[in-house]
Coordinates of C-alpha atoms and ligand atoms in Angstrom, one line a residue:
M735 CA 204.9 23.1 114.3
R736 CA 202.2 21.9 112.0
S737 CA 200.9 18.4 112.4
E738 CA 201.2 15.9 109.6
I739 CA 197.5 16.2 109.0
E740 CA 197.6 19.9 108.8
K741 CA 200.6 19.7 106.3
D742 CA 198.7 17.1 104.3
Y743 CA 195.6 19.4 104.1
L744 CA 197.8 22.4 103.3
L745 CA 199.3 20.5 100.4
K746 CA 195.9 19.3 99.2
A747 CA 194.6 22.8 99.4
I748 CA 197.5 24.1 97.3
D749 CA 197.2 21.3 94.8
S750 CA 193.4 21.8 94.4
F751 CA 194.0 25.5 93.8
K752 CA 193.2 26.0 90.2
R753 CA 196.1 28.3 89.5
R754 CA 199.8 27.6 89.2
I755 CA 201.9 28.1 92.3
I756 CA 205.7 27.7 91.8
V757 CA 208.6 28.2 94.2
V758 CA 212.0 28.9 92.6
S759 CA 215.4 29.4 94.1
P760 CA 217.4 32.6 93.6
E761 CA 219.1 30.7 90.7
F762 CA 215.7 30.2 89.0
K763 CA 215.5 26.5 89.8
I764 CA 212.1 25.1 90.5
L765 CA 212.0 24.0 94.2
A766 CA 208.3 23.1 94.4
Y767 CA 205.0 23.5 92.5
N768 CA 201.4 22.6 93.1
R769 CA 200.1 19.5 91.4
T770 CA 197.1 21.1 90.0
E771 CA 195.6 19.4 86.9
I772 CA 196.4 22.4 84.6
G773 CA 199.4 22.1 82.3
I774 CA 202.8 20.6 83.1
D775 CA 203.0 16.8 82.3
S776 CA 206.4 15.8 83.5
D777 CA 208.2 16.5 86.8
I778 CA 209.9 19.9 86.6
I779 CA 211.5 19.9 90.0
N780 CA 215.1 21.3 89.7
Q781 CA 214.6 22.5 86.2
Y782 CA 215.1 26.2 85.4
C783 CA 211.8 28.0 85.5
Y784 CA 212.4 29.7 82.1
S785 CA 213.1 26.3 80.5
A786 CA 210.3 24.3 82.2
L787 CA 207.7 27.0 81.8
Y788 CA 208.8 28.9 78.7
K789 CA 211.1 26.5 76.9
R790 CA 213.8 29.1 76.9
S791 CA 217.5 28.6 77.2
S792 CA 218.1 31.7 79.3
K793 CA 216.3 33.9 81.8
C794 CA 213.3 35.8 80.5
N795 CA 213.8 39.5 79.7
N796 CA 211.0 40.6 81.8
C797 CA 211.6 38.2 84.6
I798 CA 209.4 38.9 87.6
V799 CA 211.7 37.1 90.0
S800 CA 214.5 39.5 89.1
D801 CA 212.2 42.4 89.9
V802 CA 211.5 40.9 93.4
Q803 CA 215.2 40.2 93.8
K804 CA 216.1 43.8 92.8
N805 CA 213.5 45.7 94.8
N806 CA 213.1 43.2 97.6
K807 CA 209.4 43.5 97.5
P808 CA 206.5 41.7 95.8
A809 CA 205.9 42.4 92.2
C810 CA 202.9 41.9 89.8
K811 CA 203.0 41.7 86.0
N812 CA 200.7 41.0 83.2
S813 CA 201.7 37.5 81.9
R814 CA 201.9 38.8 78.4
E815 CA 204.8 41.0 79.3
I816 CA 206.8 37.8 79.8
N817 CA 205.5 36.3 76.6
L818 CA 204.1 33.3 78.3
N819 CA 203.5 29.8 76.9
I820 CA 200.3 28.0 76.9
D821 CA 200.6 26.9 80.5
F822 CA 199.7 30.3 81.7
E823 CA 196.4 31.7 80.5
E824 CA 196.6 34.7 78.3
N825 CA 195.0 37.3 80.4
S826 CA 196.5 36.3 83.7
C827 CA 198.8 38.1 86.0
L828 CA 201.9 36.9 87.6
Y829 CA 202.5 37.7 91.2
S830 CA 205.7 37.0 92.9
Y831 CA 207.0 37.5 96.5
P832 CA 210.1 36.4 98.4
I833 CA 210.4 33.8 101.1
T834 CA 213.0 35.0 103.5
H835 CA 215.0 33.2 106.1
D836 CA 217.2 35.1 108.6
N837 CA 216.6 38.2 106.5
E838 CA 218.0 36.6 103.4
I839 CA 215.9 35.6 100.4
D840 CA 215.6 31.9 100.4
A841 CA 213.2 31.4 97.5
F842 CA 210.5 33.1 95.4
V843 CA 206.9 32.2 95.0
I844 CA 205.4 32.8 91.6
L845 CA 201.6 32.5 91.3
D846 CA 199.5 33.2 88.3
F847 CA 196.0 34.4 88.8
D848 CA 193.2 35.4 86.7
F849 CA 192.1 39.0 86.4
P850 CA 188.4 38.4 85.6
A851 CA 187.8 41.7 83.8
M852 CA 191.2 41.6 82.2
G853 CA 190.1 39.5 79.2
D854 CA 188.1 42.4 77.8
L855 CA 190.1 45.1 79.5
E856 CA 191.6 46.5 76.3
G857 CA 188.3 46.4 74.4
Q858 CA 186.7 48.2 77.3
L859 CA 189.4 50.7 77.4
Q860 CA 189.0 51.3 73.7
R861 CA 185.3 51.7 74.1
T862 CA 185.7 54.0 77.0
N863 CA 188.2 56.1 75.1
A864 CA 185.9 56.3 72.1
F865 CA 183.1 57.3 74.4
F866 CA 185.1 60.1 76.0
K867 CA 186.3 61.2 72.6
N868 CA 182.7 61.5 71.4
L869 CA 181.7 63.1 74.6
I870 CA 184.3 65.8 74.2
L871 CA 183.8 66.3 70.5
S872 CA 180.1 66.6 70.7
S873 CA 180.0 68.8 73.8
V874 CA 178.0 71.9 73.2
D875 CA 180.6 73.9 75.0
G876 CA 184.0 74.5 73.3
V877 CA 186.6 72.1 74.8
I878 CA 190.2 73.0 74.3
A879 CA 193.1 71.2 75.9
A880 CA 196.7 72.3 75.6
D881 CA 200.1 71.3 77.0
M882 CA 202.1 73.5 79.2
N883 CA 203.8 75.1 76.2
G884 CA 200.4 76.2 74.9
K885 CA 200.2 73.6 72.2
V886 CA 196.6 72.5 71.6
F887 CA 195.9 68.8 71.5
I888 CA 192.1 68.7 71.9
F889 CA 189.9 71.1 70.0
N890 CA 186.2 70.0 69.6
D891 CA 183.5 71.0 67.1
A892 CA 182.0 73.7 69.4
A893 CA 185.5 75.2 69.8
M894 CA 185.8 75.4 66.0
K895 CA 182.3 77.1 65.9
I896 CA 183.1 79.6 68.6
S897 CA 186.6 80.5 67.5
G898 CA 186.4 80.2 63.7
Y899 CA 189.6 78.0 63.6
T900 CA 189.5 74.6 62.0
R901 CA 190.7 71.7 64.1
E902 CA 193.7 71.3 61.8
E903 CA 194.7 74.9 62.3
A904 CA 194.3 74.7 66.0
L905 CA 196.2 71.5 66.4
S906 CA 199.0 72.5 64.1
S907 CA 199.6 76.1 64.9
L908 CA 197.3 77.7 67.6
D909 CA 199.0 78.7 70.8
I910 CA 196.3 78.6 73.4
R911 CA 197.7 81.8 75.0
S912 CA 196.9 83.8 71.9
I913 CA 193.1 83.3 72.2
Y914 CA 193.1 85.5 75.4
P915 CA 193.4 89.2 74.7
N916 CA 195.9 91.4 76.6
N917 CA 198.0 88.6 78.1
G918 CA 194.9 87.2 79.7
A919 CA 196.3 83.6 79.7
K920 CA 198.8 84.6 82.4
D921 CA 196.0 85.8 84.5
I922 CA 194.0 82.6 84.0
M923 CA 197.0 80.4 84.9
H924 CA 197.5 82.5 88.0
K925 CA 193.9 82.0 89.0
L926 CA 194.0 78.3 88.2
R927 CA 197.0 77.9 90.5
S928 CA 195.3 79.8 93.3
E929 CA 193.0 78.3 95.9
D930 CA 190.5 81.1 95.5
Y931 CA 188.6 80.4 92.3
G932 CA 187.2 76.9 92.9
G933 CA 190.2 75.2 94.4
K934 CA 193.8 74.7 93.3
G935 CA 194.0 73.7 89.7
K936 CA 190.4 74.8 89.0
L937 CA 188.6 77.8 87.7
K938 CA 184.8 77.8 87.8
H939 CA 182.3 80.0 85.8
Y940 CA 185.0 82.6 85.0
R941 CA 183.8 85.4 82.8
V942 CA 186.4 86.0 80.2
D943 CA 186.7 87.3 76.6
V944 CA 188.5 85.4 73.9
V945 CA 189.5 86.5 70.4
G946 CA 188.2 84.5 67.5
K947 CA 190.2 83.9 64.3
N948 CA 188.7 87.0 62.6
G949 CA 189.6 89.2 65.6
I950 CA 186.1 89.4 67.0
I951 CA 185.8 89.3 70.8
I952 CA 183.6 86.6 72.2
P953 CA 182.3 86.7 75.7
I954 CA 182.8 83.3 77.5
S955 CA 182.0 81.6 80.7
L956 CA 185.1 79.4 81.3
N957 CA 185.4 76.3 83.4
A958 CA 189.0 75.2 83.4
S959 CA 191.4 72.9 85.2
I960 CA 195.1 72.0 85.3
I961 CA 195.9 68.3 84.6
Y962 CA 198.6 67.0 86.9
D963 CA 200.9 64.0 86.7
G964 CA 201.7 63.6 90.3
E965 CA 202.7 67.1 91.3
T966 CA 203.7 68.2 87.8
E967 CA 201.5 70.3 85.7
V968 CA 201.2 68.6 82.3
A969 CA 198.3 70.3 80.6
S970 CA 195.2 72.4 81.0
I971 CA 191.7 71.9 79.8
G972 CA 189.0 74.5 79.3
F973 CA 185.3 74.3 78.7
F974 CA 184.2 77.5 76.9
H975 CA 180.6 78.5 77.1
D976 CA 179.7 81.0 74.5
L977 CA 177.6 83.8 76.1
R978 CA 176.7 85.7 73.0
E979 CA 173.3 84.2 72.5
E980 CA 172.4 84.5 76.1
Q981 CA 173.4 88.2 76.1
Q982 CA 171.4 88.9 73.0
V983 CA 168.3 87.2 74.5
K984 CA 168.8 89.2 77.7
K985 CA 169.1 92.4 75.8
E986 CA 166.0 91.7 73.8
L987 CA 164.1 90.8 76.9
E988 CA 165.1 94.1 78.5
K989 CA 164.1 96.0 75.4
T990 CA 160.7 94.2 75.4
Q991 CA 160.2 94.9 79.1
I992 CA 160.9 98.6 78.5
Q993 CA 158.6 98.7 75.6
L994 CA 155.9 96.9 77.6
L995 CA 156.3 99.4 80.5
Q996 CA 156.2 102.2 78.0
A997 CA 153.0 100.9 76.4
E998 CA 151.3 100.3 79.7
K999 CA 152.2 103.8 80.9
M1000 CA 150.9 105.2 77.6
A1001 CA 147.7 103.2 77.8
S1002 CA 146.8 104.2 81.4
L1003 CA 147.8 107.8 80.9
G1004 CA 145.8 107.9 77.7
K1005 CA 142.7 106.8 79.5
L1006 CA 143.3 109.3 82.2
A1007 CA 143.9 112.0 79.7
A1008 CA 140.7 111.2 77.8
G1009 CA 138.7 111.3 80.9
V1010 CA 140.1 114.7 81.9
A1011 CA 139.7 116.0 78.4
H1012 CA 136.0 115.1 78.3
Q1013 CA 135.4 116.8 81.7
L1014 CA 137.2 119.9 80.5
N1015 CA 135.6 120.2 77.1
N1016 CA 132.2 121.5 78.1
P1017 CA 133.3 124.1 80.7
L1018 CA 135.9 125.3 78.3
G1019 CA 133.3 125.7 75.5
G1020 CA 131.3 127.8 78.1
I1021 CA 134.2 130.0 79.0
I1022 CA 135.1 130.7 75.3
L1023 CA 131.5 131.3 74.4
F1024 CA 130.8 133.7 77.3
A1025 CA 134.1 135.5 76.9
K1026 CA 133.1 136.2 73.3
I1027 CA 129.6 137.4 74.3
L1028 CA 131.2 139.7 76.9
L1029 CA 133.4 141.2 74.2
E1030 CA 130.8 141.6 71.6
E1031 CA 127.8 142.6 73.6
Y1032 CA 129.0 144.9 76.3
E1033 CA 130.6 148.3 76.1
L1034 CA 133.6 147.5 78.3
E1035 CA 136.5 149.8 79.0
E1036 CA 139.7 148.9 77.3
S1037 CA 141.5 147.4 80.2
A1038 CA 138.6 145.1 80.9
Q1039 CA 138.5 144.1 77.2
N1040 CA 142.2 143.3 77.3
D1041 CA 141.6 141.1 80.3
I1042 CA 138.8 139.2 78.6
Q1043 CA 140.9 138.9 75.5
R1044 CA 143.5 137.3 77.7
I1045 CA 140.9 134.9 79.1
L1046 CA 139.8 134.0 75.6
R1047 CA 143.3 133.3 74.4
D1048 CA 144.2 131.2 77.3
A1049 CA 140.9 129.3 77.1
E1050 CA 141.5 128.6 73.4
R1051 CA 144.9 127.3 74.2
C1052 CA 143.3 125.0 76.8
R1053 CA 140.9 123.8 74.2
D1054 CA 143.7 123.1 71.7
T1055 CA 145.4 121.0 74.4
V1056 CA 142.2 119.2 75.2
K1057 CA 141.8 118.4 71.5
E1058 CA 145.3 117.1 71.4
L1059 CA 144.6 115.0 74.4
L1060 CA 141.5 113.5 72.9
E1061 CA 143.5 112.7 69.7
F1062 CA 146.2 111.2 71.9
A1063 CA 143.7 108.9 73.5
R1064 CA 142.4 108.1 70.1
Q1065 CA 138.9 109.1 70.8
T1066 CA 138.5 110.3 67.2
K1067 CA 137.4 107.7 64.7
Q1068 CA 140.1 106.4 62.4
V1069 CA 139.9 105.5 58.8
M1070 CA 142.6 103.2 57.4
R1071 CA 143.3 103.5 53.7
P1072 CA 146.4 103.1 51.5
H1073 CA 148.3 106.4 51.3
D1074 CA 151.3 107.8 49.5
I1075 CA 153.6 108.8 52.3
N1076 CA 155.7 111.1 50.1
Q1077 CA 152.5 113.0 49.3
S1078 CA 151.5 113.2 53.0
I1079 CA 154.9 114.7 54.0
R1080 CA 154.8 117.1 51.0
R1081 CA 151.4 118.4 52.2
T1082 CA 152.5 118.8 55.8
L1083 CA 155.6 120.7 54.6
F1084 CA 153.6 122.9 52.3
L1085 CA 151.4 123.9 55.3
L1086 CA 154.3 124.6 57.5
E1087 CA 156.7 126.3 55.0
N1088 CA 154.6 129.5 55.1
Q1089 CA 154.8 129.8 58.9
T1090 CA 157.3 132.4 60.2
L1091 CA 159.1 129.8 62.2
F1092 CA 160.1 128.1 58.9
H1093 CA 161.3 131.2 57.0
N1094 CA 165.0 130.6 57.7
I1095 CA 164.9 126.9 57.6
K1096 CA 166.2 125.1 54.5
I1097 CA 164.1 122.0 53.7
T1098 CA 165.8 119.2 51.7
K1099 CA 163.7 116.2 50.6
Y1100 CA 165.2 112.9 49.4
F1101 CA 162.1 110.9 48.5
E1102 CA 162.3 107.5 47.0
S1103 CA 160.1 107.5 43.9
S1104 CA 157.4 104.9 43.5
L1105 CA 157.4 104.1 47.2
P1106 CA 154.7 101.5 48.1
H1107 CA 151.7 102.8 49.9
V1108 CA 151.1 102.5 53.6
A1109 CA 147.7 101.7 55.0
G1110 CA 146.9 104.4 57.5
D1111 CA 144.7 107.1 58.8
I1112 CA 145.7 110.2 56.8
Q1113 CA 144.8 112.6 59.6
Q1114 CA 146.9 110.7 62.1
L1115 CA 149.8 110.4 59.7
N1116 CA 149.7 114.1 58.9
H1117 CA 149.5 114.9 62.6
M1118 CA 152.5 112.7 63.2
F1119 CA 154.7 114.4 60.6
M1120 CA 153.5 117.8 61.8
N1121 CA 154.5 117.1 65.4
I1122 CA 158.0 115.8 64.5
I1123 CA 158.7 118.6 62.0
L1124 CA 157.4 121.3 64.4
N1125 CA 159.7 119.9 67.2
A1126 CA 162.6 120.0 64.7
A1127 CA 161.9 123.7 63.8
E1128 CA 161.5 124.6 67.4
A1129 CA 164.8 122.8 68.3
M1130 CA 166.6 124.7 65.5
E1131 CA 165.0 128.0 66.8
G1132 CA 163.9 128.8 63.3
K1133 CA 167.2 128.5 61.5
G1134 CA 169.0 125.5 60.1
T1135 CA 168.3 122.6 57.7
L1136 CA 165.6 120.1 57.8
I1137 CA 166.2 116.9 55.8
V1138 CA 163.4 114.4 55.1
R1139 CA 164.2 111.1 53.6
T1140 CA 162.0 108.2 52.6
H1141 CA 163.0 104.8 51.3
L1142 CA 161.9 101.2 51.0
L1143 CA 163.7 98.9 53.5
D1144 CA 165.7 95.9 52.3
K1145 CA 163.1 93.4 53.3
K1146 CA 160.7 95.3 51.2
D1147 CA 157.8 95.0 53.7
R1148 CA 158.4 98.3 55.4
I1149 CA 159.2 101.8 54.4
C1150 CA 161.5 104.1 56.4
I1151 CA 161.1 107.8 57.0
E1152 CA 163.9 109.9 58.5
I1153 CA 163.4 113.4 59.7
E1154 CA 166.7 115.1 60.5
D1155 CA 167.4 118.6 61.9
T1156 CA 170.5 120.6 62.7
G1157 CA 169.4 121.6 66.2
P1158 CA 171.3 121.0 69.4
G1159 CA 170.3 117.3 69.6
I1160 CA 168.6 115.6 72.6
P1161 CA 170.7 115.3 75.8
L1162 CA 171.2 111.6 76.7
D1163 CA 169.3 111.9 80.0
V1164 CA 166.3 113.4 78.1
L1165 CA 166.3 110.9 75.2
P1166 CA 164.6 108.0 77.1
H1167 CA 161.7 110.2 78.1
I1168 CA 160.7 112.1 75.0
F1169 CA 157.9 109.8 74.1
E1170 CA 156.3 110.0 77.5
P1171 CA 153.1 112.0 77.8
F1172 CA 153.5 115.4 79.4
F1173 CA 157.3 115.2 79.1
T1174 CA 158.6 118.5 77.9
T1175 CA 161.8 120.5 78.3
K1176 CA 160.1 123.6 77.0
E1177 CA 159.1 126.5 79.3
E1178 CA 155.6 126.6 80.7
G1179 CA 153.0 127.6 78.1
K1180 CA 155.3 126.6 75.2
G1181 CA 155.2 122.9 75.3
T1182 CA 152.5 120.4 76.3
G1183 CA 154.7 117.4 76.2
L1184 CA 152.0 115.5 74.3
G1185 CA 153.3 115.8 70.8
L1186 CA 155.7 112.9 70.7
S1187 CA 153.5 110.6 72.9
L1188 CA 150.8 111.2 70.3
V1189 CA 153.3 110.4 67.5
Y1190 CA 154.3 107.2 69.4
G1191 CA 150.6 106.2 69.7
I1192 CA 150.1 106.8 66.0
V1193 CA 153.1 104.8 64.9
E1194 CA 152.1 101.9 67.1
N1195 CA 148.6 102.1 65.8
H1196 CA 150.0 101.6 62.3
G1197 CA 152.1 98.6 63.3
G1198 CA 155.3 100.6 62.9
E1199 CA 158.3 101.6 65.0
I1200 CA 159.9 104.9 65.9
T1201 CA 163.3 105.7 67.3
A1202 CA 165.1 109.0 67.9
K1203 CA 168.9 109.4 68.0
N1204 CA 171.4 112.1 67.9
K1205 CA 173.7 112.6 64.9
S1206 CA 176.8 110.5 65.3
N1207 CA 178.9 113.0 63.3
H1208 CA 181.0 114.9 65.8
N1209 CA 181.2 118.2 63.8
E1210 CA 177.5 118.6 63.7
T1211 CA 174.7 118.4 66.2
G1212 CA 171.1 117.5 65.5
T1213 CA 168.5 114.8 65.9
I1214 CA 167.1 112.1 63.6
F1215 CA 163.7 110.6 64.0
I1216 CA 163.4 107.3 62.2
I1217 CA 160.0 105.9 61.5
E1218 CA 159.3 102.5 60.0
L1219 CA 155.8 101.7 58.7
P1220 CA 154.6 98.4 57.1
I1221 CA 153.5 98.8 53.5
A1222 CA 149.8 98.2 52.6
G1223 CA 149.1 94.5 52.2
S1224 CA 152.1 93.3 54.2
N1225 CA 151.3 91.1 57.2
D1226 CA 152.6 93.6 59.8
E1227 CA 149.9 96.0 59.1
N1228 CA 147.3 93.9 60.8
K1229 CA 149.3 93.3 63.9
Ligands
ADP376 P1 156.8 119.4 73.5 O1 157.2 119.7 72.1 O2 155.5 119.9 73.8 O3 157.9 119.7 74.5 P2 157.0 116.7 72.6 O4 156.5 115.5 73.1 O5 156.7 117.1 71.2 O6 156.6 117.8 73.6 O7 158.6 116.6 72.7 C1 159.1 116.3 74.0 C2 160.5 116.8 74.2 O8 161.4 116.1 73.3 C3 160.7 118.2 73.9 O9 160.4 119.0 75.0 C4 162.2 118.3 73.6 O10 163.0 118.3 74.7 C5 162.5 116.9 72.9 N1 162.6 117.0 71.5 C6 161.6 116.6 70.6 N2 162.1 116.8 69.3 C7 163.3 117.3 69.4 C8 164.3 117.7 68.4 N3 164.1 117.6 67.1 N4 165.5 118.2 68.9 C9 165.7 118.3 70.2 N5 164.8 117.9 71.2 C10 163.6 117.5 70.8
MG377 MG1 156.2 119.1 70.4

């Protein structure tokens, strides 16, 4: 039992509480209330709560006491839901709980309390929503959310850019399932529901292709999750990271690395070759000279003469190779002047046409007239054409068609020369090596493997590019060498 003093203090404590506390009977009659200074002027004991507090003639629609009565447990409500009068502050909550006696509800306590943040809750909510909306719309990754029927309800700017659909198109008629090729959506949902790809309802960094509006396939890294309401799946959201640019950069990096490696290899081999060539030049000169003296000045029997002829021939071949090596290492002085490339090719062809190897080869020229000049060393340029054309004739084994084309490229700062043959083409495992020094598929004595490495060096020296490819036409074999050279006066030439 409480003492009178305790009861007195308890009442004082309740009365000094700055919020309203009211006790009502199951019939909604006010049994007690705290005498706090807020509100209520007259005595309201025994009045109906809806009448005393809300000036209503009947029970409130949203009556909190009825909720407690019905569910037999405490309830909490925003006062606004009950359409409060001025006695209750606008952003307060009502809290109600039953007072029981012998397991029967005896009365209900209603208290209103302030929800400090509640005043601005809606504003805050709106700001948060706007913030999230902006966050999603401006995300660099495509964000697409769809309900479980595939209907899209979020489609941000990046998603438009990646897919090519406008937001209106996506929201009105795009079925999310149709952006994955080959029934891929099913697979993704399966993975989302599994535990194995980042946890249930989640999919992390999943590499997938999607189909854009115009049918192009876009490589994507996908982060996705299922949105649940309790246990029920209600939607899915995906963050689509476009991999195209990354892949392009990676490809270019690989290409540059290969080119660097190639260039490095060329440079070191070039130095080596030049050193060896110098060393060989003098003794070779001696061998040739003395072999000639032997032949001319001595009466030798025929078989000895034949042997020396052989020595002479082989020594001369060595000398030619050494010459080529020196050229390869660019030990000869170069003179850069503007030249007419059509003219340079014509001269080379003129020299070659009379060789037996070319007798059964048809030569077709498609030269663009008034082609801008190229700044270059004419000897090197001639040598370059000579090597490529000789290779072509050798590949065709002396019969077939040689087509030479020249034209100005679209950007007008480079010209392009194509030299095409009807030979067997270059096997794919050989193709990556053809520009390497000493790489040859020809039998010993026939090829030095230096021709194309020399060509490569010359093209590079002129700020150009060279590629070789096989004809894509299935009915016909053959190789095409494509050389691009900067025109005289363009920036490239000085690179
Ligand atoms: P070589 O002619 O001494 O063998 P190259 O450097 O000129 O050396 O050529 C290297 C290799 O490239 C050749 O051995 C050949 O396998 C290949 N090749 C070059 N041009 C052609 C071509 N037009 N058709 C087929 N293969 C070619
Ligand atoms: Mg060759």
